Each structure stands twice: as C-alpha cells, then as structure tokens.
PDB file of C-alpha atoms and ligand atoms in Angstrom:
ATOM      1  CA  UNK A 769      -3.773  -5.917 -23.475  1.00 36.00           C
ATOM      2  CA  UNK A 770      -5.780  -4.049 -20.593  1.00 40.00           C
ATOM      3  CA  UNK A 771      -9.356  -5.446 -19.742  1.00 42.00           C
ATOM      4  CA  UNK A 772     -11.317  -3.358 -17.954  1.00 38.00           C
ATOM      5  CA  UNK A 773     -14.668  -3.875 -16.289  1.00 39.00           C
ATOM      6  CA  UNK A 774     -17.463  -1.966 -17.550  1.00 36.00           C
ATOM      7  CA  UNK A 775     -17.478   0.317 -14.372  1.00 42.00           C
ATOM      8  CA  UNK A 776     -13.949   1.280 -14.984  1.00 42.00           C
ATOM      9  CA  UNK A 777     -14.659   3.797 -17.883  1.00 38.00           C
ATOM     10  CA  UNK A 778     -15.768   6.258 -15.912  1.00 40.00           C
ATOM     11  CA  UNK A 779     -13.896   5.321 -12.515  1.00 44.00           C
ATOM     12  CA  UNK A 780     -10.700   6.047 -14.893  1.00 44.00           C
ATOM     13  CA  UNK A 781     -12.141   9.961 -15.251  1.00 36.00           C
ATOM     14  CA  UNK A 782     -12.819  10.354 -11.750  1.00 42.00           C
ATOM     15  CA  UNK A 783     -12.525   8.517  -8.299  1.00 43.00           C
ATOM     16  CA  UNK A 784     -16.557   9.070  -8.017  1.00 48.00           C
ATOM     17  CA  UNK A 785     -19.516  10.072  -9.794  1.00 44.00           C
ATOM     18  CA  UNK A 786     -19.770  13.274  -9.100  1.00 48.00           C
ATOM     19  CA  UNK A 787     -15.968  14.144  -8.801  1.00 60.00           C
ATOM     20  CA  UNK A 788     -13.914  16.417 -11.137  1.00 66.00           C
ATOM     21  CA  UNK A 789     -11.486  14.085 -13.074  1.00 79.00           C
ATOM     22  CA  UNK A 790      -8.369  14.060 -11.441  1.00 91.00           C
ATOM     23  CA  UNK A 791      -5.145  15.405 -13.815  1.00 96.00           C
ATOM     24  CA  UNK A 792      -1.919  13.098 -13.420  1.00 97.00           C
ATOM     25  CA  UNK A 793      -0.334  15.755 -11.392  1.00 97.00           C
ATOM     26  CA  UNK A 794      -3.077  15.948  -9.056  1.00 97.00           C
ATOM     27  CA  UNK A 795      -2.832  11.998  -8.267  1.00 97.00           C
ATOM     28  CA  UNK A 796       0.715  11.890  -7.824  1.00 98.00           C
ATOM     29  CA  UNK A 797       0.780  14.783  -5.621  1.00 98.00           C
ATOM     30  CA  UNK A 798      -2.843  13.981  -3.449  1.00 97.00           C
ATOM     31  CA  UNK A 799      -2.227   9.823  -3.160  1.00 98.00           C
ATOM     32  CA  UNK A 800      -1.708  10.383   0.466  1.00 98.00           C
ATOM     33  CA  UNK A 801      -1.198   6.953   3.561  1.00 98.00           C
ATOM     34  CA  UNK A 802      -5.316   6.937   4.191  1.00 98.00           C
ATOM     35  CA  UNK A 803      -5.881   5.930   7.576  1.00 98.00           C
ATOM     36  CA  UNK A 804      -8.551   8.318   9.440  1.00 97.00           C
ATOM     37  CA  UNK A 805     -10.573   8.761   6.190  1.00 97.00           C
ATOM     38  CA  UNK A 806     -11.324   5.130   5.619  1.00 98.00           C
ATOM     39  CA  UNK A 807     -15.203   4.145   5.387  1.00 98.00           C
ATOM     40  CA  UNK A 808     -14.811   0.662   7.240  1.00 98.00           C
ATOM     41  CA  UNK A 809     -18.379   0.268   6.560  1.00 97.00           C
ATOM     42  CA  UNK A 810     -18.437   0.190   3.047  1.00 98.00           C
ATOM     43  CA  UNK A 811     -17.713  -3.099   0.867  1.00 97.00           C
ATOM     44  CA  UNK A 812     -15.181  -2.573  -1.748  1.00 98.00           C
ATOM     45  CA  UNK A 813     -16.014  -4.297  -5.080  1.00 97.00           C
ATOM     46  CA  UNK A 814     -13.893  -7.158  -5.896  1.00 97.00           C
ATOM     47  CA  UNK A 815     -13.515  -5.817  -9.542  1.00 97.00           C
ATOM     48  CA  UNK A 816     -12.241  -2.630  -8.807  1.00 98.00           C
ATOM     49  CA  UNK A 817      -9.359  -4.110  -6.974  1.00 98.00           C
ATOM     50  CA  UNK A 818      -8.651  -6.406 -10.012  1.00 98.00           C
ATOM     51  CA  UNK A 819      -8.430  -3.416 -12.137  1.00 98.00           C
ATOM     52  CA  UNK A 820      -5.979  -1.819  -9.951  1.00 98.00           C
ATOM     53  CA  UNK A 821      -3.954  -4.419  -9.799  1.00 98.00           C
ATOM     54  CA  UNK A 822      -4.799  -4.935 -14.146  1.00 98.00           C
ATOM     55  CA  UNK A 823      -2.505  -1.908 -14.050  1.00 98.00           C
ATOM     56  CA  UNK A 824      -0.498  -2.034 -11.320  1.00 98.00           C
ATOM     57  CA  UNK A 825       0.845  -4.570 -13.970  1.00 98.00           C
ATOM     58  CA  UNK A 826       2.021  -2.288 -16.496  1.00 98.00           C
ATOM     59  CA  UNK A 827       4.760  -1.329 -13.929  1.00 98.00           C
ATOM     60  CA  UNK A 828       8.834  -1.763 -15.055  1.00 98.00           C
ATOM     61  CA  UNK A 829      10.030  -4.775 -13.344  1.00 98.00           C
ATOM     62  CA  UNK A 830      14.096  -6.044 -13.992  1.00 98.00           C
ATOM     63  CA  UNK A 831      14.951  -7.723 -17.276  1.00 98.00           C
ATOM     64  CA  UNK A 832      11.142  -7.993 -17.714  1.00 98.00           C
ATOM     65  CA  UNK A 833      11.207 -10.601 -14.568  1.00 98.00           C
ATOM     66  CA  UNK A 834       7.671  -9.912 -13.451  1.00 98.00           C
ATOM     67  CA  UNK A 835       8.492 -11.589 -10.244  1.00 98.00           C
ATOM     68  CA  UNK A 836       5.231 -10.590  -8.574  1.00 98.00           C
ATOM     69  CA  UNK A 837       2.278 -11.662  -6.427  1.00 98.00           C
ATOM     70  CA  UNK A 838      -0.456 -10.090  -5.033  1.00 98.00           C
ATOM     71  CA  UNK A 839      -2.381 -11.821  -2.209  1.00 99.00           C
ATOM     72  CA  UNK A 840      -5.987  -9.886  -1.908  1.00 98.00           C
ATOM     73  CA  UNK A 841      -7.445 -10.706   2.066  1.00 98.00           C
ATOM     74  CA  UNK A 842     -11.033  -9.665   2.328  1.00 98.00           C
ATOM     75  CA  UNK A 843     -12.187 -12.618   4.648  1.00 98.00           C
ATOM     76  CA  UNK A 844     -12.930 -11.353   8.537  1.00 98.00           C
ATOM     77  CA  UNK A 845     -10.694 -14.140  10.072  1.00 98.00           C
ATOM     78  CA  UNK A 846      -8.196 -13.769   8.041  1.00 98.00           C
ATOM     79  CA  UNK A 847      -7.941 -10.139   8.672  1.00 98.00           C
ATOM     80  CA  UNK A 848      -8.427 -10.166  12.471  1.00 98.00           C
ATOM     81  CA  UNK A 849      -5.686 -12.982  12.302  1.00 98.00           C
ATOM     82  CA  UNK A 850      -3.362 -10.832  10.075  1.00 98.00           C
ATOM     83  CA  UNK A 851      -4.377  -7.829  12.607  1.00 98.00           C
ATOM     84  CA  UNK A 852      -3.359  -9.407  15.930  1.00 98.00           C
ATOM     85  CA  UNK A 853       0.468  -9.827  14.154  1.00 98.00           C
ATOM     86  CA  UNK A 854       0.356  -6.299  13.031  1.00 98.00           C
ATOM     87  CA  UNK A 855      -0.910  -4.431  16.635  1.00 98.00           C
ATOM     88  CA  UNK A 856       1.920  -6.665  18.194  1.00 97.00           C
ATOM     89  CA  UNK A 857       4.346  -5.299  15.747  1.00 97.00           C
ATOM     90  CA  UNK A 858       2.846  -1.804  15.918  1.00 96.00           C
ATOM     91  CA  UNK A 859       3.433  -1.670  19.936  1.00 94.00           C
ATOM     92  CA  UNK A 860       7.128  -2.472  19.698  1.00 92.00           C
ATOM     93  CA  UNK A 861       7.395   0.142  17.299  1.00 87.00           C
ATOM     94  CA  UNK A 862       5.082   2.559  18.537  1.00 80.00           C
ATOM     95  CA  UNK A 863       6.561   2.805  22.126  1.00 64.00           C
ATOM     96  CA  UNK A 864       9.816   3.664  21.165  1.00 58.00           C
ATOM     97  CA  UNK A 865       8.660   6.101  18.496  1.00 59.00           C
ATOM     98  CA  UNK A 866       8.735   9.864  20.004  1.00 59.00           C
ATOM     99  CA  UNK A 867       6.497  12.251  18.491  1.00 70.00           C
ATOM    100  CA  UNK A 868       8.508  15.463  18.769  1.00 77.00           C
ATOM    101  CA  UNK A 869       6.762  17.859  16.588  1.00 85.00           C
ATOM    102  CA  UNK A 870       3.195  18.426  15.747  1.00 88.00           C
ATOM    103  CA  UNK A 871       3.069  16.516  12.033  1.00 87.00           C
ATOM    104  CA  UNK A 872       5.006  13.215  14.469  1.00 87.00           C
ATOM    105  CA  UNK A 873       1.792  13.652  16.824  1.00 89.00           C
ATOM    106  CA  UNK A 874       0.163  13.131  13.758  1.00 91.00           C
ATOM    107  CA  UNK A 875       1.591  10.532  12.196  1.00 92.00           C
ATOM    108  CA  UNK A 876       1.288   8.589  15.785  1.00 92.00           C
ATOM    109  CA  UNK A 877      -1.819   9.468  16.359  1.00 93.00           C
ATOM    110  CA  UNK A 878      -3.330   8.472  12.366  1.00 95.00           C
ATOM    111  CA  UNK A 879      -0.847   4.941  12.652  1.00 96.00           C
ATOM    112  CA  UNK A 880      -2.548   4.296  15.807  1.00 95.00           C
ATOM    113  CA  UNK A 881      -5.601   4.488  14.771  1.00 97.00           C
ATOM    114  CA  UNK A 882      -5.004   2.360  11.679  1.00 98.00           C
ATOM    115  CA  UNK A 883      -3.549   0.012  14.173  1.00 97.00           C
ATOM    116  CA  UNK A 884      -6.539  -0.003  16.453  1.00 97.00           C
ATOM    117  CA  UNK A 885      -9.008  -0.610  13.615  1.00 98.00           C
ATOM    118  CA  UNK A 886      -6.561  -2.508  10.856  1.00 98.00           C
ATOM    119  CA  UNK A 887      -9.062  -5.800  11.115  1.00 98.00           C
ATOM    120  CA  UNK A 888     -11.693  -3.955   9.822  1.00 98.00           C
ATOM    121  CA  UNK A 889     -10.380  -2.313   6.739  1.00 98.00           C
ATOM    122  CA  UNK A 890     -12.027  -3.895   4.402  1.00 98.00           C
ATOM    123  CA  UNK A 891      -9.056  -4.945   1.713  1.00 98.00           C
ATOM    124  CA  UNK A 892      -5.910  -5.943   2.418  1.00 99.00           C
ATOM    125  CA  UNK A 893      -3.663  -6.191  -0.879  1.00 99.00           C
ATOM    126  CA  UNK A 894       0.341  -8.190  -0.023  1.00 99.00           C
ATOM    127  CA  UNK A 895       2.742  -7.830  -2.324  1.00 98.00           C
ATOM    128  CA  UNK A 896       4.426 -10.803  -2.724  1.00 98.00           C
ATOM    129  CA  UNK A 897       7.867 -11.689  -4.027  1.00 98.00           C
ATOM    130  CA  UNK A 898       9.358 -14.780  -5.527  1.00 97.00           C
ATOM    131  CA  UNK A 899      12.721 -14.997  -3.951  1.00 95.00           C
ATOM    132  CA  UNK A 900      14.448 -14.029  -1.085  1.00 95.00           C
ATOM    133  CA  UNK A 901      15.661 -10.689  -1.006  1.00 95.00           C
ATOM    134  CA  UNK A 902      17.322 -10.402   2.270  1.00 92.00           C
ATOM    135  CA  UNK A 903      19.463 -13.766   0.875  1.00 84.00           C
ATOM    136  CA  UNK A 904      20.935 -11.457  -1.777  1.00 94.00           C
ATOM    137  CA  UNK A 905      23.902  -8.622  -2.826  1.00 96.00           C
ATOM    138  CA  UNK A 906      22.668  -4.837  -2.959  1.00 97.00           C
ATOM    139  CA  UNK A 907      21.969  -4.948  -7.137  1.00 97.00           C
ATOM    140  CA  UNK A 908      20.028  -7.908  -6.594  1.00 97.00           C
ATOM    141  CA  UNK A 909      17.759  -6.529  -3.610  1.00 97.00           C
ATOM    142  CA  UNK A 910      17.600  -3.754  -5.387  1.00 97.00           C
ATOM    143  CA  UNK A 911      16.212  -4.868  -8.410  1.00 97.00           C
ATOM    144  CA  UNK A 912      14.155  -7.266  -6.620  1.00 97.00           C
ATOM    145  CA  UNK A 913      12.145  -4.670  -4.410  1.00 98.00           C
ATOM    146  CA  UNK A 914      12.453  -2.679  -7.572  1.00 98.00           C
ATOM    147  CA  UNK A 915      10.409  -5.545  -9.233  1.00 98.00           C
ATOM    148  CA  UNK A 916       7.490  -5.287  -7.326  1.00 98.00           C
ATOM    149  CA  UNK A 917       7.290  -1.870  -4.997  1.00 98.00           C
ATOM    150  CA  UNK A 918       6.832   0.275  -8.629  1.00 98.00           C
ATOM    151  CA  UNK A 919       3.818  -2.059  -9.084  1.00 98.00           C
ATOM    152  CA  UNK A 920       2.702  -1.587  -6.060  1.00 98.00           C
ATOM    153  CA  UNK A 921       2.815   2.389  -5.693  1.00 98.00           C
ATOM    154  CA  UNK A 922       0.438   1.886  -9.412  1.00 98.00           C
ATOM    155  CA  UNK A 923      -2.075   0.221  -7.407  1.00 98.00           C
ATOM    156  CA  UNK A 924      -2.162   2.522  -4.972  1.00 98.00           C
ATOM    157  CA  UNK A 925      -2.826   5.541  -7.346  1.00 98.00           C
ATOM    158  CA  UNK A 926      -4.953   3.210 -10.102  1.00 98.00           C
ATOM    159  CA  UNK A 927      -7.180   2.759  -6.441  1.00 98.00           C
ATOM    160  CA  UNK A 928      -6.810   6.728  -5.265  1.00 97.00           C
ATOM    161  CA  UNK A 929      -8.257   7.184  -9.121  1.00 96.00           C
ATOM    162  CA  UNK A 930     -11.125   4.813  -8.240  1.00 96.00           C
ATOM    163  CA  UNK A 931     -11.840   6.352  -4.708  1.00 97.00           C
ATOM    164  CA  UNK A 932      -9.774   4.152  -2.410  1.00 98.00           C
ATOM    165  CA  UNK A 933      -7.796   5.152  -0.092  1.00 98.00           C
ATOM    166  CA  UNK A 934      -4.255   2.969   0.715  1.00 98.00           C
ATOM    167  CA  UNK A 935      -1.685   3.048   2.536  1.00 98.00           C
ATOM    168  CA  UNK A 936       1.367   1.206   2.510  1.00 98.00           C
ATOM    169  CA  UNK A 937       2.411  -0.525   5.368  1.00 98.00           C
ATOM    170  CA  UNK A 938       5.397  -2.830   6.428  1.00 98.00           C
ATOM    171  CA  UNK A 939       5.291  -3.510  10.631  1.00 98.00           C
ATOM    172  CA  UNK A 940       3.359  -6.644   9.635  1.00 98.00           C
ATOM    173  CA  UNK A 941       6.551  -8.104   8.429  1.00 98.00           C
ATOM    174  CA  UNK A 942       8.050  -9.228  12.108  1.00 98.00           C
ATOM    175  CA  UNK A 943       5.711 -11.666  11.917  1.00 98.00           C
ATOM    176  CA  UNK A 944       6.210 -12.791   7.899  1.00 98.00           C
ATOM    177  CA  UNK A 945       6.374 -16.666   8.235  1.00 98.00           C
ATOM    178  CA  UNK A 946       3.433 -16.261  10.771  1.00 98.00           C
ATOM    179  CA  UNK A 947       1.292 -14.663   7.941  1.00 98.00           C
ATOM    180  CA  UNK A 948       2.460 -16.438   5.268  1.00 98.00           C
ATOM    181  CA  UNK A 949       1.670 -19.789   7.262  1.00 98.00           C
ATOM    182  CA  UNK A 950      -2.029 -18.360   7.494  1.00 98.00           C
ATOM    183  CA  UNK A 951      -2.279 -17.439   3.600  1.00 98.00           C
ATOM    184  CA  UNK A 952      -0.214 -20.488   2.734  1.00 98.00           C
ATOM    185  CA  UNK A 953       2.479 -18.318   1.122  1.00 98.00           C
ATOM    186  CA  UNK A 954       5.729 -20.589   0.395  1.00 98.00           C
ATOM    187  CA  UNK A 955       7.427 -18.630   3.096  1.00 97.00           C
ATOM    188  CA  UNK A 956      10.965 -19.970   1.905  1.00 96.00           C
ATOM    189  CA  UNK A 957      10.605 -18.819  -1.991  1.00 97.00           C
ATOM    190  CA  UNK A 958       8.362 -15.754  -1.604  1.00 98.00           C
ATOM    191  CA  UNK A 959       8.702 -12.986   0.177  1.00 98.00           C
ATOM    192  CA  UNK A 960       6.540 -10.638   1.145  1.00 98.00           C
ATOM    193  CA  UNK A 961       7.517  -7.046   0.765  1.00 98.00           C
ATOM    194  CA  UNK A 962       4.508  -5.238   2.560  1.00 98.00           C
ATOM    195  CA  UNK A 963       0.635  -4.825   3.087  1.00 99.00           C
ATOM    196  CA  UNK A 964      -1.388  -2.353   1.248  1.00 99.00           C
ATOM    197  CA  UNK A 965      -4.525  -1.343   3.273  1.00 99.00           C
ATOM    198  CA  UNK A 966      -7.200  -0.351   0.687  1.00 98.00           C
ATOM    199  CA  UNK A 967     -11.347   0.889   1.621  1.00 98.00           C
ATOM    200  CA  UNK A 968     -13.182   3.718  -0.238  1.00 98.00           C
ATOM    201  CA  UNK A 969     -12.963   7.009   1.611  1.00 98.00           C
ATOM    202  CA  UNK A 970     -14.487   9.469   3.102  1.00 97.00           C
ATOM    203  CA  UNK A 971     -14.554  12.394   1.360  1.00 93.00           C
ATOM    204  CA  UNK A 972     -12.095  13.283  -1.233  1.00 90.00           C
ATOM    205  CA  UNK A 973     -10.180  16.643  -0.065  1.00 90.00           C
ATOM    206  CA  UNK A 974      -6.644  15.115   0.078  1.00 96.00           C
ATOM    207  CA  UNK A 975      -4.146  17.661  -0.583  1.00 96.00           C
ATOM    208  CA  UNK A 976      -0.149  17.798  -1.235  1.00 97.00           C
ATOM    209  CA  UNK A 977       1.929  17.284   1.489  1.00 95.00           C
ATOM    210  CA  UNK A 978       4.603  19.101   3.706  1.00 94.00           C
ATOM    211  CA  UNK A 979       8.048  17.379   2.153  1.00 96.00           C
ATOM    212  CA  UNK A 980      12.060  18.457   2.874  1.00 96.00           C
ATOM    213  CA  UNK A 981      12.759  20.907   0.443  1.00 98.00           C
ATOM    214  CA  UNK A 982      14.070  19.998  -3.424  1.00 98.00           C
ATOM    215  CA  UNK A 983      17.296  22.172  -2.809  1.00 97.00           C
ATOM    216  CA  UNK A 984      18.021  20.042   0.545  1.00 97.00           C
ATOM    217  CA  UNK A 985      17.821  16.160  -1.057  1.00 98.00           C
ATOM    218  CA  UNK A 986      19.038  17.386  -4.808  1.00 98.00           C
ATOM    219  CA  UNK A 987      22.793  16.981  -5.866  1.00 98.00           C
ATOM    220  CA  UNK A 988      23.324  18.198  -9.278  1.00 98.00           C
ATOM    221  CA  UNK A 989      26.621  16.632 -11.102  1.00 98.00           C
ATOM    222  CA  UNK A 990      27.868  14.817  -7.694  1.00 98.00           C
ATOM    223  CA  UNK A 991      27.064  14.695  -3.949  1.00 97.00           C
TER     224      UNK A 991
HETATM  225  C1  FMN B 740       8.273   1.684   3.102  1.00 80.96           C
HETATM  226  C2  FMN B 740       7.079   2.255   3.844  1.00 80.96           C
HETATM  227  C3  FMN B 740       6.654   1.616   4.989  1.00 80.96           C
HETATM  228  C4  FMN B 740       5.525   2.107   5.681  1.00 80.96           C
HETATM  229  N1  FMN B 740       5.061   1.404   6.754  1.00 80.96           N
HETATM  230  C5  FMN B 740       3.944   1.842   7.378  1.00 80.96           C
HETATM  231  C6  FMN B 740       3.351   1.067   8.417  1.00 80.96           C
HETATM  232  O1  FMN B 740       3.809  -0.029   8.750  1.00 80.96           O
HETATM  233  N2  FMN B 740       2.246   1.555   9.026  1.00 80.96           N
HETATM  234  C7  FMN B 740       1.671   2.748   8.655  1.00 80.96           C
HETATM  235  O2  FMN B 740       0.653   3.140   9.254  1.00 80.96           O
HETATM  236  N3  FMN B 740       2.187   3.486   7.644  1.00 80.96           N
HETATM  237  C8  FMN B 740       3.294   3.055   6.995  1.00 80.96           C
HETATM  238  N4  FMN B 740       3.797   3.764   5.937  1.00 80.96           N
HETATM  239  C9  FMN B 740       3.146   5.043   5.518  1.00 80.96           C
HETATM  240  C10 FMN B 740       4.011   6.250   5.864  1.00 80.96           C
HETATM  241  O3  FMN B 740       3.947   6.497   7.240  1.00 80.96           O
HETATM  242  C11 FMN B 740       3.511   7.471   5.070  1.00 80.96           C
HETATM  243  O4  FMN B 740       3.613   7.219   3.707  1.00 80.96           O
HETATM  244  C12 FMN B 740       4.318   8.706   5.405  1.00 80.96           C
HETATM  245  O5  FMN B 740       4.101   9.073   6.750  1.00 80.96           O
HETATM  246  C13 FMN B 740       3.982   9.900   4.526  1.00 80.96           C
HETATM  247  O6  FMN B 740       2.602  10.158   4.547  1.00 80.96           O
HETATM  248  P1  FMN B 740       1.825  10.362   3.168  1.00 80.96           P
HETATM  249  O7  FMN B 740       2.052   9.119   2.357  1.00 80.96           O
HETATM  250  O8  FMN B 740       0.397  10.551   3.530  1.00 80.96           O
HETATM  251  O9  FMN B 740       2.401  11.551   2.502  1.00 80.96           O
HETATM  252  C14 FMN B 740       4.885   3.283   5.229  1.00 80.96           C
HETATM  253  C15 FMN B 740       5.315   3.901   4.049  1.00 80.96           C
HETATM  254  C16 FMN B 740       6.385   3.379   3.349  1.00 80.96           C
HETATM  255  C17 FMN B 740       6.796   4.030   2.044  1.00 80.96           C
END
C-alpha cells in the first residue's frame, strides 16, 4: 500500500502550485536529462524524494526479485567527494567526445556544466543492485538491470511530477569501488548501476525532444 505525505496530494496534480496538472503523455514525453535548469540553491525536501522513490517501487522487477537499493547523498562532503570521481571520469570522456553537430555542442556543453557544478546539486539518488551483473550471462544482466533501471526511470518522472529535475548519469561508475568505499556500499555484492542527479528547477517549459524517426528503429514481423 502507497503512503504518501500530506504534501503529495497536490504535488501528484501538478509539479507546483500554480502549474497546470501534467497528463501522462505530457510526463513521458517532457521528463528531459535537467542539467542547466537546476536551482542549486534551493533545498529539496527529504519527503518528496521518499515519495518518489514510494513509487519508483511499484516498478516490474524479475520473478518479483525486488533486488533494489537506493542510496540518497545530500551531505556536502559526501557530494564534493562523489564529485571529484565523477569530473575525473567526465574528462576522459569528455575529451574524446566530438561535438559534430549543433544538438552534440549541446549535449557537451549542458554535461559540462553538470560536471562543473555536480557537487552542488543538491540530491544525489544511486541505484543500487544486489549482485554482480557484469559476473553474469546476457538473460541474467538483463533481467538484473531490468530489475532496477524501470524503477529508476519512475523516480525520475514521480520527481519531474513533483518539480525536480533528474538526470541520469553513469561516468561516475569508473570509479564504483571508490564510491562505494565512501557510502560503505558492499562493493563485492552490490552493484551500482548509476547516479540520478535530482534539484527542483527552474522554470517548467520542458518540451519533447528531437528523436531518430519511428520508421528508422521499428521492424515490424522481423529485422
Ligand atoms: C544509460 C544512460 C547514461 C547516461 N549517462 C550520463 C552521464 O554520465 N552524464 C550526463 O550528463 N548525462 C548522462 N545521461 C543523460 C543523456 O545524455 C540524456 O538522457 C540524453 O542526452 C537525452 O537527453 P534527454 O534525456 O534530455 O532527452 C545518460 C543517460 C542514460 C540513459
């Protein structure tokens, strides 16, 4: 059974106050990577991420596993400790990364500043996995990211439905055992699978994005 905090009535109908409810269809297609429209000033309430993640919890998972964890990092150290492992990661990936149209300059330029500033998002959400994917077969690593990354992508839009902005992230992982030996995460049992950044944002026009086109990725009745 849900439990929801008293402020989540009305956060369900709308991601503010004064905001038009958004429709499902509207969430799925506006729950965009938030980087330059994060308020880095603003404190995000500790409740609001536990009903996220209250939901996230309704996701599928394999054979009912539930094989999840969900490490929540709001504490300054932590973060600027968790930070230094992500920049490093970010400029080995960064350099080699050429931005050869205008939505790559973009992308660079957004990740970059996420990068620059990623100690002072406010919440940092890691997914965390019991087991060892990388250890296993393709069904198995399959339905163990499968087990967790559905949850996940919930949180993200429960938190786009509340206001936040996240985005997904996964350069921190070069450094896993560092991190985990930070957060005390049994680094040999549990994996983790990513880091969601989370911080209310600033303003609320997010809009559909450009995507490859249906007819190109589609393949009715075989390949
Ligand atoms: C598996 C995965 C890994 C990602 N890793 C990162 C990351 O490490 N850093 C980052 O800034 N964004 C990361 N992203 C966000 C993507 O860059 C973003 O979702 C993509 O560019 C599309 O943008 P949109 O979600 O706003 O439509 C990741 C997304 C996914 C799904």
């Amino acid at each position: 059974m849900l439990h929801f905090g008293t402020s989540s009535r009305a956060s369900l109908y709308g991601s503010a106050m004064n905001q038009a409810p958004l429709d499902p269809d509207t969430l799925l297609t506006t729950t965009r990577a938030v980087r330059l429209r994060l308020d880095f000033d603003r404190p995000v309430e500790p409740d609001l991420i536990d009903e996220c993640l209250q939901i996230a919890l309704q996701a599928p998972t394999a054979s009912n596993s539930q094989p999840w964890h969900f490490v929540v990092v709001t504490d300054p150290a932590l973060r600027e400790a968790i930070a230094v492992h992500y920049r490093r990661s970010f400029a080995d990936y960064i350099r080699p990364a050429a931005a050869d149209d205008a939505a790559g300059a973009r992308l660079v330029k957004s990740a970059t500043y996420l990068a620059d500033r990623f100690a002072e998002v406010p919440v940092y959400v890691i997914p965390v996995l019991r087991g060892r994917p990388e250890q296993q077969g393709l069904t198995s690593q399959a339905s163990q990211y499968g087990s967790i990354l559905q949850a996940t992508w919930s949180f993200q839009l429960a938190a786009r439905a509340r206001g936040l902005g996240t985005c997904f992230t996964t350069l921190h992982l070069a450094y896993e055992e560092e991190v985990a030996a930070l957060l005390g995460i049994p680094h040999g049992r549990y994996a983790q699978v990513g880091l969601v950044t989370a911080g209310h944002t600033l303003g609320d026009s997010f809009r559909p994005a450009a995507r490859r086109p249906l007819d190109a990725i589609v393949h009715r009745n075989g390949w």
